[in-house]
């Protein structure tokens, strides 16, 4: 689930290969991802989702924006034990971790790969092997 889906913002799950843009949602202080076709609908990424930025990614700094120095990232969540904080973050291929709400607005990304859906994982069936045991000696 995404942080911004909890604040009266319409949301939907991400789809494979779709293009998104980093945005700020009206009436919130939270940033996230939306489709260019539906800029008011938050697109939620599941932990493990891999994304690629069109350009090198940037985060907001105190005065200037900060270059992250990477284009590939994996979505993850941080500090889940702290309910009053933003949890959504990106771990970039160079090891930097940036909260989604700190991303510079207007950056375009593409979903590279969605994580496996636990609901559709194949289950392995256990095989029972019967061992022939000798008859007890009396």
Short mmCIF file of N, CA and C in Angstrom, two decimals, residues 46-115:
data_model
loop_
_atom_site.label_atom_id
_atom_site.label_comp_id
_atom_site.label_asym_id
_atom_site.label_seq_id
_atom_site.Cartn_x
_atom_site.Cartn_y
_atom_site.Cartn_z
N UNK A 46 4.02 -1.91 -4.95
CA UNK A 46 4.23 -2.90 -3.89
C UNK A 46 5.72 -3.01 -3.61
N UNK A 47 6.09 -3.30 -2.37
CA UNK A 47 7.51 -3.50 -2.08
C UNK A 47 8.11 -4.53 -3.03
N UNK A 48 9.27 -4.17 -3.57
CA UNK A 48 9.94 -5.03 -4.54
C UNK A 48 9.75 -4.59 -5.97
N UNK A 49 8.84 -3.66 -6.22
CA UNK A 49 8.62 -3.16 -7.58
C UNK A 49 9.88 -2.44 -8.06
N UNK A 50 10.32 -2.75 -9.26
CA UNK A 50 11.50 -2.13 -9.82
C UNK A 50 11.08 -1.08 -10.84
N UNK A 51 11.70 0.12 -10.75
CA UNK A 51 11.37 1.20 -11.67
C UNK A 51 12.65 1.77 -12.27
N UNK A 52 12.49 2.41 -13.43
CA UNK A 52 13.61 3.06 -14.11
C UNK A 52 13.21 4.50 -14.40
N UNK A 53 14.03 5.45 -13.97
CA UNK A 53 13.82 6.86 -14.27
C UNK A 53 14.30 7.14 -15.69
N UNK A 54 13.64 8.07 -16.40
CA UNK A 54 14.07 8.44 -17.74
C UNK A 54 15.44 9.12 -17.70
N UNK A 55 15.67 9.93 -16.68
CA UNK A 55 16.92 10.65 -16.47
C UNK A 55 17.46 10.25 -15.11
N UNK A 56 18.66 10.72 -14.76
CA UNK A 56 19.15 10.51 -13.40
C UNK A 56 18.14 11.11 -12.43
N UNK A 57 17.88 10.41 -11.36
CA UNK A 57 16.87 10.85 -10.38
C UNK A 57 17.39 11.99 -9.51
N UNK A 58 16.45 12.82 -9.03
CA UNK A 58 16.78 13.94 -8.16
C UNK A 58 15.84 13.94 -6.96
N UNK A 59 16.40 14.36 -5.82
CA UNK A 59 15.61 14.55 -4.60
C UNK A 59 15.69 16.02 -4.22
N UNK A 60 14.70 16.48 -3.48
CA UNK A 60 14.71 17.86 -3.00
C UNK A 60 15.79 18.03 -1.94
N UNK A 61 16.50 19.12 -2.01
CA UNK A 61 17.49 19.46 -0.99
C UNK A 61 17.01 20.67 -0.22
N UNK A 62 17.81 21.13 0.71
CA UNK A 62 17.44 22.31 1.50
C UNK A 62 17.30 23.54 0.61
N UNK A 63 18.27 23.73 -0.28
CA UNK A 63 18.23 24.88 -1.20
C UNK A 63 18.16 24.41 -2.65
N UNK A 64 19.02 23.47 -3.00
CA UNK A 64 19.08 22.96 -4.37
C UNK A 64 18.65 21.50 -4.39
N UNK A 65 18.26 21.04 -5.57
CA UNK A 65 17.94 19.62 -5.67
C UNK A 65 19.23 18.81 -5.67
N UNK A 66 19.13 17.56 -5.16
CA UNK A 66 20.28 16.69 -5.05
C UNK A 66 20.21 15.59 -6.11
N UNK A 67 21.30 15.45 -6.87
CA UNK A 67 21.38 14.39 -7.86
C UNK A 67 21.63 13.07 -7.14
N UNK A 68 20.83 12.07 -7.42
CA UNK A 68 20.98 10.77 -6.78
C UNK A 68 22.06 9.95 -7.46
N UNK A 69 22.24 10.16 -8.76
CA UNK A 69 23.31 9.48 -9.48
C UNK A 69 22.95 8.08 -9.95
N UNK A 70 21.68 7.79 -10.08
CA UNK A 70 21.24 6.48 -10.57
C UNK A 70 19.87 6.62 -11.21
N UNK A 71 19.54 5.68 -12.08
CA UNK A 71 18.24 5.67 -12.74
C UNK A 71 17.36 4.51 -12.29
N UNK A 72 17.96 3.42 -11.82
CA UNK A 72 17.20 2.23 -11.43
C UNK A 72 16.99 2.19 -9.93
N UNK A 73 15.76 1.81 -9.53
CA UNK A 73 15.44 1.76 -8.11
C UNK A 73 14.44 0.65 -7.84
N UNK A 74 14.42 0.23 -6.58
CA UNK A 74 13.44 -0.76 -6.11
C UNK A 74 12.64 -0.12 -5.00
N UNK A 75 11.31 -0.23 -5.09
CA UNK A 75 10.42 0.34 -4.08
C UNK A 75 10.48 -0.49 -2.81
N UNK A 76 10.51 0.20 -1.67
CA UNK A 76 10.48 -0.47 -0.37
C UNK A 76 9.82 0.44 0.64
N UNK A 77 9.57 -0.08 1.82
CA UNK A 77 8.97 0.72 2.88
C UNK A 77 9.90 0.75 4.09
N UNK A 78 9.96 1.91 4.74
CA UNK A 78 10.84 2.13 5.89
C UNK A 78 10.03 2.47 7.13
N UNK A 79 10.60 2.21 8.28
CA UNK A 79 10.04 2.66 9.56
C UNK A 79 8.55 2.35 9.73
N UNK A 80 8.16 1.13 9.42
CA UNK A 80 6.74 0.77 9.53
C UNK A 80 6.23 0.82 10.96
N UNK A 81 7.14 0.80 11.92
CA UNK A 81 6.75 0.88 13.33
C UNK A 81 6.47 2.32 13.77
N UNK A 82 6.65 3.28 12.89
CA UNK A 82 6.41 4.70 13.19
C UNK A 82 5.25 5.19 12.32
N UNK A 83 4.02 5.13 12.84
CA UNK A 83 2.84 5.41 12.02
C UNK A 83 2.72 6.85 11.53
N UNK A 84 3.36 7.81 12.16
CA UNK A 84 3.20 9.22 11.77
C UNK A 84 4.25 9.67 10.75
N UNK A 85 4.97 8.73 10.14
CA UNK A 85 6.00 9.08 9.16
C UNK A 85 5.66 8.50 7.80
N UNK A 86 6.27 9.09 6.78
CA UNK A 86 6.15 8.51 5.44
C UNK A 86 6.99 7.24 5.40
N UNK A 87 6.44 6.20 4.79
CA UNK A 87 7.12 4.91 4.73
C UNK A 87 7.68 4.58 3.36
N UNK A 88 7.08 5.14 2.31
CA UNK A 88 7.45 4.78 0.95
C UNK A 88 8.82 5.33 0.59
N UNK A 89 9.67 4.46 0.05
CA UNK A 89 11.03 4.87 -0.31
C UNK A 89 11.49 4.10 -1.53
N UNK A 90 12.56 4.61 -2.14
CA UNK A 90 13.20 3.94 -3.26
C UNK A 90 14.64 3.65 -2.88
N UNK A 91 15.06 2.41 -3.11
CA UNK A 91 16.46 2.06 -2.92
C UNK A 91 17.08 1.98 -4.31
N UNK A 92 18.02 2.88 -4.58
CA UNK A 92 18.62 2.98 -5.90
C UNK A 92 19.74 1.97 -6.09
N UNK A 93 20.08 1.74 -7.35
CA UNK A 93 21.11 0.74 -7.68
C UNK A 93 22.47 1.09 -7.08
N UNK A 94 22.70 2.35 -6.72
CA UNK A 94 23.98 2.74 -6.11
C UNK A 94 23.92 2.68 -4.58
N UNK A 95 22.81 2.18 -4.02
CA UNK A 95 22.68 2.01 -2.57
C UNK A 95 21.98 3.15 -1.85
N UNK A 96 21.76 4.28 -2.52
CA UNK A 96 21.09 5.40 -1.86
C UNK A 96 19.62 5.09 -1.66
N UNK A 97 19.08 5.51 -0.52
CA UNK A 97 17.67 5.33 -0.22
C UNK A 97 17.04 6.71 -0.07
N UNK A 98 15.96 6.94 -0.82
CA UNK A 98 15.29 8.24 -0.83
C UNK A 98 13.80 8.01 -0.62
N UNK A 99 13.21 8.77 0.28
CA UNK A 99 11.76 8.66 0.46
C UNK A 99 11.06 9.23 -0.77
N UNK A 100 9.98 8.58 -1.17
CA UNK A 100 9.24 9.00 -2.37
C UNK A 100 8.77 10.44 -2.21
N UNK A 101 8.38 10.84 -1.02
CA UNK A 101 7.88 12.18 -0.80
C UNK A 101 8.98 13.25 -0.93
N UNK A 102 10.25 12.82 -1.02
CA UNK A 102 11.36 13.76 -1.20
C UNK A 102 11.79 13.89 -2.66
N UNK A 103 11.17 13.16 -3.56
CA UNK A 103 11.53 13.24 -4.97
C UNK A 103 11.13 14.58 -5.57
N UNK A 104 11.93 15.04 -6.52
CA UNK A 104 11.60 16.25 -7.27
C UNK A 104 10.39 15.94 -8.14
N UNK A 105 9.47 16.90 -8.22
CA UNK A 105 8.25 16.73 -9.02
C UNK A 105 8.56 16.66 -10.51
N UNK A 106 7.73 15.92 -11.24
CA UNK A 106 7.80 15.88 -12.70
C UNK A 106 8.75 14.86 -13.28
N UNK A 107 9.37 14.04 -12.45
CA UNK A 107 10.27 13.01 -12.97
C UNK A 107 9.46 11.84 -13.51
N UNK A 108 9.86 11.38 -14.68
CA UNK A 108 9.13 10.27 -15.32
C UNK A 108 9.86 8.96 -15.06
N UNK A 109 9.05 7.93 -14.76
CA UNK A 109 9.58 6.59 -14.51
C UNK A 109 8.77 5.57 -15.28
N UNK A 110 9.36 4.40 -15.44
CA UNK A 110 8.65 3.28 -16.07
C UNK A 110 8.77 2.08 -15.13
N UNK A 111 7.68 1.35 -14.97
CA UNK A 111 7.69 0.13 -14.16
C UNK A 111 8.46 -0.92 -14.96
N UNK A 112 9.56 -1.40 -14.40
CA UNK A 112 10.38 -2.41 -15.06
C UNK A 112 9.87 -3.79 -14.72
N UNK A 113 9.60 -4.00 -13.42
CA UNK A 113 9.15 -5.32 -12.99
C UNK A 113 8.35 -5.21 -11.70
N UNK A 114 7.24 -5.91 -11.67
CA UNK A 114 6.43 -5.99 -10.45
C UNK A 114 6.89 -7.21 -9.66
N UNK A 115 6.78 -7.16 -8.33
CA UNK A 115 7.15 -8.34 -7.55
C UNK A 115 6.14 -9.45 -7.75
#
